[in-house]
């Protein structure tokens, strides 16, 4: 496995994210990590370019995630930031927090460059995201990953895999769906 480095997404690193996601593609279906940030109707009405511009603005306004680098090339992404920045996620039946969200951060998405998938990078991104959140003053980090009961289809693991979070020290705090535990790491 490569000796990866991990850095928060900042405006000066946004081009690295664009290179990772693909300028035209925008990662999974052109989401640009805006799905949890805006109402569904707004999201569906946005073009890929509008989502990209909105996410670039979000990245300039506060924590949005971390990038994994192999040398100078971004090879992985983990969306992590304060729950307050993810209003749609906070209203989600399966992912809503159990208590006061103040100081709670959320890991909500992953993207790994082809050629780096299946090599354990997700687990390392989880650990790096938790370290980043702790360093920024979070009191806890949550995630609502998939706990697969069958082999996953393409793209279904973008929210993370429960076993990877358990290995990183996250504990299940509730399960409102058979395949989506809410997990938390307290600091």
PDB file of C-alpha atoms in Angstrom:
ATOM      1  CA  UNK A   1       0.000   0.000   0.000  1.00  0.00           C
ATOM      2  CA  UNK A   2       1.208   3.477  -0.818  1.00  0.00           C
ATOM      3  CA  UNK A   3       2.366   5.938   1.808  1.00  0.00           C
ATOM      4  CA  UNK A   4      -0.592   8.297   1.527  1.00  0.00           C
ATOM      5  CA  UNK A   5      -0.828  11.793   2.926  1.00  0.00           C
ATOM      6  CA  UNK A   6      -4.105  13.415   3.942  1.00  0.00           C
ATOM      7  CA  UNK A   7      -5.010  17.086   3.657  1.00  0.00           C
ATOM      8  CA  UNK A   8      -8.201  19.066   4.182  1.00  0.00           C
ATOM      9  CA  UNK A   9      -9.922  20.418   1.098  1.00  0.00           C
ATOM     10  CA  UNK A  10      -9.138  24.117   0.820  1.00  0.00           C
ATOM     11  CA  UNK A  11      -9.740  26.519  -2.072  1.00  0.00           C
ATOM     12  CA  UNK A  12      -6.138  26.088  -3.229  1.00  0.00           C
ATOM     13  CA  UNK A  13      -6.664  22.293  -3.422  1.00  0.00           C
ATOM     14  CA  UNK A  14      -9.995  22.407  -5.241  1.00  0.00           C
ATOM     15  CA  UNK A  15      -8.349  21.662  -8.592  1.00  0.00           C
ATOM     16  CA  UNK A  16      -7.020  18.433  -7.042  1.00  0.00           C
ATOM     17  CA  UNK A  17     -10.609  17.450  -6.200  1.00  0.00           C
ATOM     18  CA  UNK A  18     -11.706  18.312  -9.750  1.00  0.00           C
ATOM     19  CA  UNK A  19      -8.946  16.082 -11.107  1.00  0.00           C
ATOM     20  CA  UNK A  20     -10.032  13.249  -8.789  1.00  0.00           C
ATOM     21  CA  UNK A  21     -13.756  13.573  -9.528  1.00  0.00           C
ATOM     22  CA  UNK A  22     -13.331  14.319 -13.223  1.00  0.00           C
ATOM     23  CA  UNK A  23     -14.142  17.812 -14.454  1.00  0.00           C
ATOM     24  CA  UNK A  24     -17.095  16.654 -16.545  1.00  0.00           C
ATOM     25  CA  UNK A  25     -18.223  13.719 -14.428  1.00  0.00           C
ATOM     26  CA  UNK A  26     -18.126  15.263 -10.935  1.00  0.00           C
ATOM     27  CA  UNK A  27     -17.716  11.879  -9.188  1.00  0.00           C
ATOM     28  CA  UNK A  28     -20.788   9.705  -8.794  1.00  0.00           C
ATOM     29  CA  UNK A  29     -23.406  11.006 -11.196  1.00  0.00           C
ATOM     30  CA  UNK A  30     -22.257  14.621 -11.001  1.00  0.00           C
ATOM     31  CA  UNK A  31     -23.171  15.040  -7.347  1.00  0.00           C
ATOM     32  CA  UNK A  32     -20.182  17.228  -6.408  1.00  0.00           C
ATOM     33  CA  UNK A  33     -21.001  16.407  -2.754  1.00  0.00           C
ATOM     34  CA  UNK A  34     -24.072  18.633  -2.818  1.00  0.00           C
ATOM     35  CA  UNK A  35     -26.729  15.941  -2.215  1.00  0.00           C
ATOM     36  CA  UNK A  36     -26.856  16.431   1.589  1.00  0.00           C
ATOM     37  CA  UNK A  37     -26.353  20.209   1.423  1.00  0.00           C
ATOM     38  CA  UNK A  38     -29.474  21.333  -0.439  1.00  0.00           C
ATOM     39  CA  UNK A  39     -33.127  20.251  -0.742  1.00  0.00           C
ATOM     40  CA  UNK A  40     -33.799  17.500  -3.290  1.00  0.00           C
ATOM     41  CA  UNK A  41     -35.765  19.830  -5.559  1.00  0.00           C
ATOM     42  CA  UNK A  42     -32.867  22.308  -5.571  1.00  0.00           C
ATOM     43  CA  UNK A  43     -30.333  19.538  -6.204  1.00  0.00           C
ATOM     44  CA  UNK A  44     -32.368  18.122  -9.089  1.00  0.00           C
ATOM     45  CA  UNK A  45     -32.714  21.578 -10.618  1.00  0.00           C
ATOM     46  CA  UNK A  46     -28.961  22.225 -10.572  1.00  0.00           C
ATOM     47  CA  UNK A  47     -26.705  21.430 -13.496  1.00  0.00           C
ATOM     48  CA  UNK A  48     -23.426  19.639 -12.826  1.00  0.00           C
ATOM     49  CA  UNK A  49     -21.626  22.955 -13.341  1.00  0.00           C
ATOM     50  CA  UNK A  50     -23.893  24.632 -10.789  1.00  0.00           C
ATOM     51  CA  UNK A  51     -23.249  21.839  -8.275  1.00  0.00           C
ATOM     52  CA  UNK A  52     -19.524  22.144  -8.843  1.00  0.00           C
ATOM     53  CA  UNK A  53     -19.635  25.925  -8.328  1.00  0.00           C
ATOM     54  CA  UNK A  54     -21.773  25.532  -5.206  1.00  0.00           C
ATOM     55  CA  UNK A  55     -19.402  22.974  -3.735  1.00  0.00           C
ATOM     56  CA  UNK A  56     -16.386  25.123  -4.541  1.00  0.00           C
ATOM     57  CA  UNK A  57     -18.076  27.950  -2.612  1.00  0.00           C
ATOM     58  CA  UNK A  58     -18.811  25.560   0.288  1.00  0.00           C
ATOM     59  CA  UNK A  59     -15.163  24.454   0.334  1.00  0.00           C
ATOM     60  CA  UNK A  60     -14.147  28.078   0.698  1.00  0.00           C
ATOM     61  CA  UNK A  61     -16.607  28.679   3.527  1.00  0.00           C
ATOM     62  CA  UNK A  62     -15.617  25.910   5.925  1.00  0.00           C
ATOM     63  CA  UNK A  63     -14.627  22.268   6.409  1.00  0.00           C
ATOM     64  CA  UNK A  64     -16.006  19.941   3.753  1.00  0.00           C
ATOM     65  CA  UNK A  65     -13.638  16.980   3.730  1.00  0.00           C
ATOM     66  CA  UNK A  66     -10.184  15.584   3.230  1.00  0.00           C
ATOM     67  CA  UNK A  67      -8.202  14.382   0.258  1.00  0.00           C
ATOM     68  CA  UNK A  68      -5.829  11.412   0.212  1.00  0.00           C
ATOM     69  CA  UNK A  69      -2.717  11.939  -1.873  1.00  0.00           C
ATOM     70  CA  UNK A  70      -0.281   9.509  -3.438  1.00  0.00           C
ATOM     71  CA  UNK A  71       2.574  11.907  -4.019  1.00  0.00           C
ATOM     72  CA  UNK A  72       1.055  14.986  -5.660  1.00  0.00           C
ATOM     73  CA  UNK A  73      -2.003  13.161  -7.022  1.00  0.00           C
ATOM     74  CA  UNK A  74      -5.318  13.152  -5.142  1.00  0.00           C
ATOM     75  CA  UNK A  75      -6.500   9.547  -5.034  1.00  0.00           C
ATOM     76  CA  UNK A  76      -9.257   9.600  -2.431  1.00  0.00           C
ATOM     77  CA  UNK A  77     -11.931  11.829  -0.929  1.00  0.00           C
ATOM     78  CA  UNK A  78     -13.839  11.669   2.329  1.00  0.00           C
ATOM     79  CA  UNK A  79     -16.577  14.234   2.930  1.00  0.00           C
ATOM     80  CA  UNK A  80     -16.504  15.242   6.598  1.00  0.00           C
ATOM     81  CA  UNK A  81     -17.699  18.375   8.305  1.00  0.00           C
ATOM     82  CA  UNK A  82     -20.065  19.776  10.891  1.00  0.00           C
ATOM     83  CA  UNK A  83     -23.580  18.368  10.798  1.00  0.00           C
ATOM     84  CA  UNK A  84     -24.870  21.944  10.562  1.00  0.00           C
ATOM     85  CA  UNK A  85     -23.491  22.082   6.999  1.00  0.00           C
ATOM     86  CA  UNK A  86     -25.623  19.082   5.951  1.00  0.00           C
ATOM     87  CA  UNK A  87     -29.264  20.070   6.560  1.00  0.00           C
ATOM     88  CA  UNK A  88     -30.829  17.370   4.373  1.00  0.00           C
ATOM     89  CA  UNK A  89     -28.840  14.663   6.119  1.00  0.00           C
ATOM     90  CA  UNK A  90     -29.980  15.965   9.513  1.00  0.00           C
ATOM     91  CA  UNK A  91     -33.612  15.507   8.429  1.00  0.00           C
ATOM     92  CA  UNK A  92     -32.958  11.973   7.174  1.00  0.00           C
ATOM     93  CA  UNK A  93     -34.904   9.276   8.977  1.00  0.00           C
ATOM     94  CA  UNK A  94     -31.904   6.924   9.102  1.00  0.00           C
ATOM     95  CA  UNK A  95     -29.054   9.414   9.583  1.00  0.00           C
ATOM     96  CA  UNK A  96     -30.429  12.056  11.970  1.00  0.00           C
ATOM     97  CA  UNK A  97     -28.361  12.438  15.124  1.00  0.00           C
ATOM     98  CA  UNK A  98     -29.715  11.267  18.474  1.00  0.00           C
ATOM     99  CA  UNK A  99     -28.783  14.353  20.464  1.00  0.00           C
ATOM    100  CA  UNK A 100     -27.706  17.960  20.159  1.00  0.00           C
ATOM    101  CA  UNK A 101     -25.752  18.183  16.885  1.00  0.00           C
ATOM    102  CA  UNK A 102     -23.541  21.021  18.196  1.00  0.00           C
ATOM    103  CA  UNK A 103     -19.936  19.874  17.895  1.00  0.00           C
ATOM    104  CA  UNK A 104     -20.879  16.693  16.012  1.00  0.00           C
ATOM    105  CA  UNK A 105     -19.308  16.164  12.610  1.00  0.00           C
ATOM    106  CA  UNK A 106     -20.480  13.725   9.956  1.00  0.00           C
ATOM    107  CA  UNK A 107     -18.663  11.526   7.456  1.00  0.00           C
ATOM    108  CA  UNK A 108     -21.095  11.175   4.571  1.00  0.00           C
ATOM    109  CA  UNK A 109     -19.319  10.257   1.340  1.00  0.00           C
ATOM    110  CA  UNK A 110     -16.235   8.626  -0.183  1.00  0.00           C
ATOM    111  CA  UNK A 111     -14.705   8.586  -3.619  1.00  0.00           C
ATOM    112  CA  UNK A 112     -11.561   6.629  -4.506  1.00  0.00           C
ATOM    113  CA  UNK A 113      -9.721   6.865  -7.797  1.00  0.00           C
ATOM    114  CA  UNK A 114      -9.840   3.782 -10.013  1.00  0.00           C
ATOM    115  CA  UNK A 115      -6.689   1.755  -9.410  1.00  0.00           C
ATOM    116  CA  UNK A 116      -6.742   2.573  -5.677  1.00  0.00           C
ATOM    117  CA  UNK A 117     -10.024   0.847  -4.851  1.00  0.00           C
ATOM    118  CA  UNK A 118     -10.071  -2.316  -2.783  1.00  0.00           C
ATOM    119  CA  UNK A 119      -6.744  -1.612  -1.100  1.00  0.00           C
ATOM    120  CA  UNK A 120      -7.849  -0.318   2.300  1.00  0.00           C
ATOM    121  CA  UNK A 121      -7.878   3.391   1.496  1.00  0.00           C
ATOM    122  CA  UNK A 122     -11.411   3.843   2.905  1.00  0.00           C
ATOM    123  CA  UNK A 123     -10.254   2.796   6.372  1.00  0.00           C
ATOM    124  CA  UNK A 124      -7.341   5.185   6.219  1.00  0.00           C
ATOM    125  CA  UNK A 125      -9.634   8.000   5.052  1.00  0.00           C
ATOM    126  CA  UNK A 126     -11.975   7.323   7.996  1.00  0.00           C
ATOM    127  CA  UNK A 127      -9.079   7.556  10.459  1.00  0.00           C
ATOM    128  CA  UNK A 128      -7.734  10.722   8.825  1.00  0.00           C
ATOM    129  CA  UNK A 129     -11.209  12.312   8.780  1.00  0.00           C
ATOM    130  CA  UNK A 130     -11.691  11.543  12.486  1.00  0.00           C
ATOM    131  CA  UNK A 131      -8.270  13.033  13.288  1.00  0.00           C
ATOM    132  CA  UNK A 132      -9.149  16.134  11.273  1.00  0.00           C
ATOM    133  CA  UNK A 133     -12.509  16.557  13.035  1.00  0.00           C
ATOM    134  CA  UNK A 134     -10.891  16.121  16.459  1.00  0.00           C
ATOM    135  CA  UNK A 135      -8.234  18.681  15.566  1.00  0.00           C
ATOM    136  CA  UNK A 136     -10.943  21.157  14.541  1.00  0.00           C
ATOM    137  CA  UNK A 137     -12.733  20.812  17.897  1.00  0.00           C
ATOM    138  CA  UNK A 138     -15.450  18.264  17.134  1.00  0.00           C
ATOM    139  CA  UNK A 139     -16.767  16.393  20.188  1.00  0.00           C
ATOM    140  CA  UNK A 140     -17.810  13.397  18.062  1.00  0.00           C
ATOM    141  CA  UNK A 141     -17.975  12.139  14.493  1.00  0.00           C
ATOM    142  CA  UNK A 142     -20.927  10.189  13.127  1.00  0.00           C
ATOM    143  CA  UNK A 143     -21.554   8.176   9.999  1.00  0.00           C
ATOM    144  CA  UNK A 144     -24.489   6.245   8.589  1.00  0.00           C
ATOM    145  CA  UNK A 145     -22.704   3.692   6.398  1.00  0.00           C
ATOM    146  CA  UNK A 146     -24.104   0.648   4.688  1.00  0.00           C
ATOM    147  CA  UNK A 147     -23.988  -2.708   6.474  1.00  0.00           C
ATOM    148  CA  UNK A 148     -24.351  -4.913   3.407  1.00  0.00           C
ATOM    149  CA  UNK A 149     -26.387  -8.088   3.566  1.00  0.00           C
ATOM    150  CA  UNK A 150     -25.343  -8.986   0.007  1.00  0.00           C
ATOM    151  CA  UNK A 151     -22.579  -8.119  -2.438  1.00  0.00           C
ATOM    152  CA  UNK A 152     -22.667  -4.392  -3.170  1.00  0.00           C
ATOM    153  CA  UNK A 153     -23.392  -3.110  -6.648  1.00  0.00           C
ATOM    154  CA  UNK A 154     -21.320  -0.330  -8.235  1.00  0.00           C
ATOM    155  CA  UNK A 155     -21.499   2.875  -6.221  1.00  0.00           C
ATOM    156  CA  UNK A 156     -23.473   1.529  -3.256  1.00  0.00           C
ATOM    157  CA  UNK A 157     -20.526   1.906  -0.897  1.00  0.00           C
ATOM    158  CA  UNK A 158     -20.118   5.661  -1.399  1.00  0.00           C
ATOM    159  CA  UNK A 159     -21.495   6.278   2.115  1.00  0.00           C
ATOM    160  CA  UNK A 160     -18.931   3.940   3.658  1.00  0.00           C
ATOM    161  CA  UNK A 161     -18.979   0.368   4.900  1.00  0.00           C
ATOM    162  CA  UNK A 162     -20.009  -0.273   8.525  1.00  0.00           C
ATOM    163  CA  UNK A 163     -17.209  -2.779   9.190  1.00  0.00           C
ATOM    164  CA  UNK A 164     -14.609  -0.170   8.197  1.00  0.00           C
ATOM    165  CA  UNK A 165     -16.075   2.287  10.719  1.00  0.00           C
ATOM    166  CA  UNK A 166     -16.144  -0.386  13.435  1.00  0.00           C
ATOM    167  CA  UNK A 167     -12.467  -1.118  12.787  1.00  0.00           C
ATOM    168  CA  UNK A 168     -11.761   2.617  13.186  1.00  0.00           C
ATOM    169  CA  UNK A 169     -13.396   2.621  16.633  1.00  0.00           C
ATOM    170  CA  UNK A 170     -16.914   3.808  15.761  1.00  0.00           C
ATOM    171  CA  UNK A 171     -19.749   2.236  17.744  1.00  0.00           C
ATOM    172  CA  UNK A 172     -23.291   1.654  16.525  1.00  0.00           C
ATOM    173  CA  UNK A 173     -25.650   3.985  18.429  1.00  0.00           C
ATOM    174  CA  UNK A 174     -28.915   3.128  16.675  1.00  0.00           C
ATOM    175  CA  UNK A 175     -30.234   1.325  13.618  1.00  0.00           C
ATOM    176  CA  UNK A 176     -33.322   2.757  11.979  1.00  0.00           C
ATOM    177  CA  UNK A 177     -32.865   0.685   8.819  1.00  0.00           C
ATOM    178  CA  UNK A 178     -31.758  -2.954   8.510  1.00  0.00           C
ATOM    179  CA  UNK A 179     -28.704  -1.990   6.449  1.00  0.00           C
ATOM    180  CA  UNK A 180     -27.837   1.538   7.721  1.00  0.00           C
ATOM    181  CA  UNK A 181     -26.522   1.809  11.294  1.00  0.00           C
ATOM    182  CA  UNK A 182     -25.841   5.240  12.782  1.00  0.00           C
ATOM    183  CA  UNK A 183     -22.306   4.988  14.147  1.00  0.00           C
ATOM    184  CA  UNK A 184     -20.363   7.389  16.354  1.00  0.00           C
ATOM    185  CA  UNK A 185     -16.840   8.007  17.544  1.00  0.00           C
ATOM    186  CA  UNK A 186     -16.713  10.127  20.723  1.00  0.00           C
ATOM    187  CA  UNK A 187     -13.668  12.241  21.536  1.00  0.00           C
TER     188      UNK A 187
END
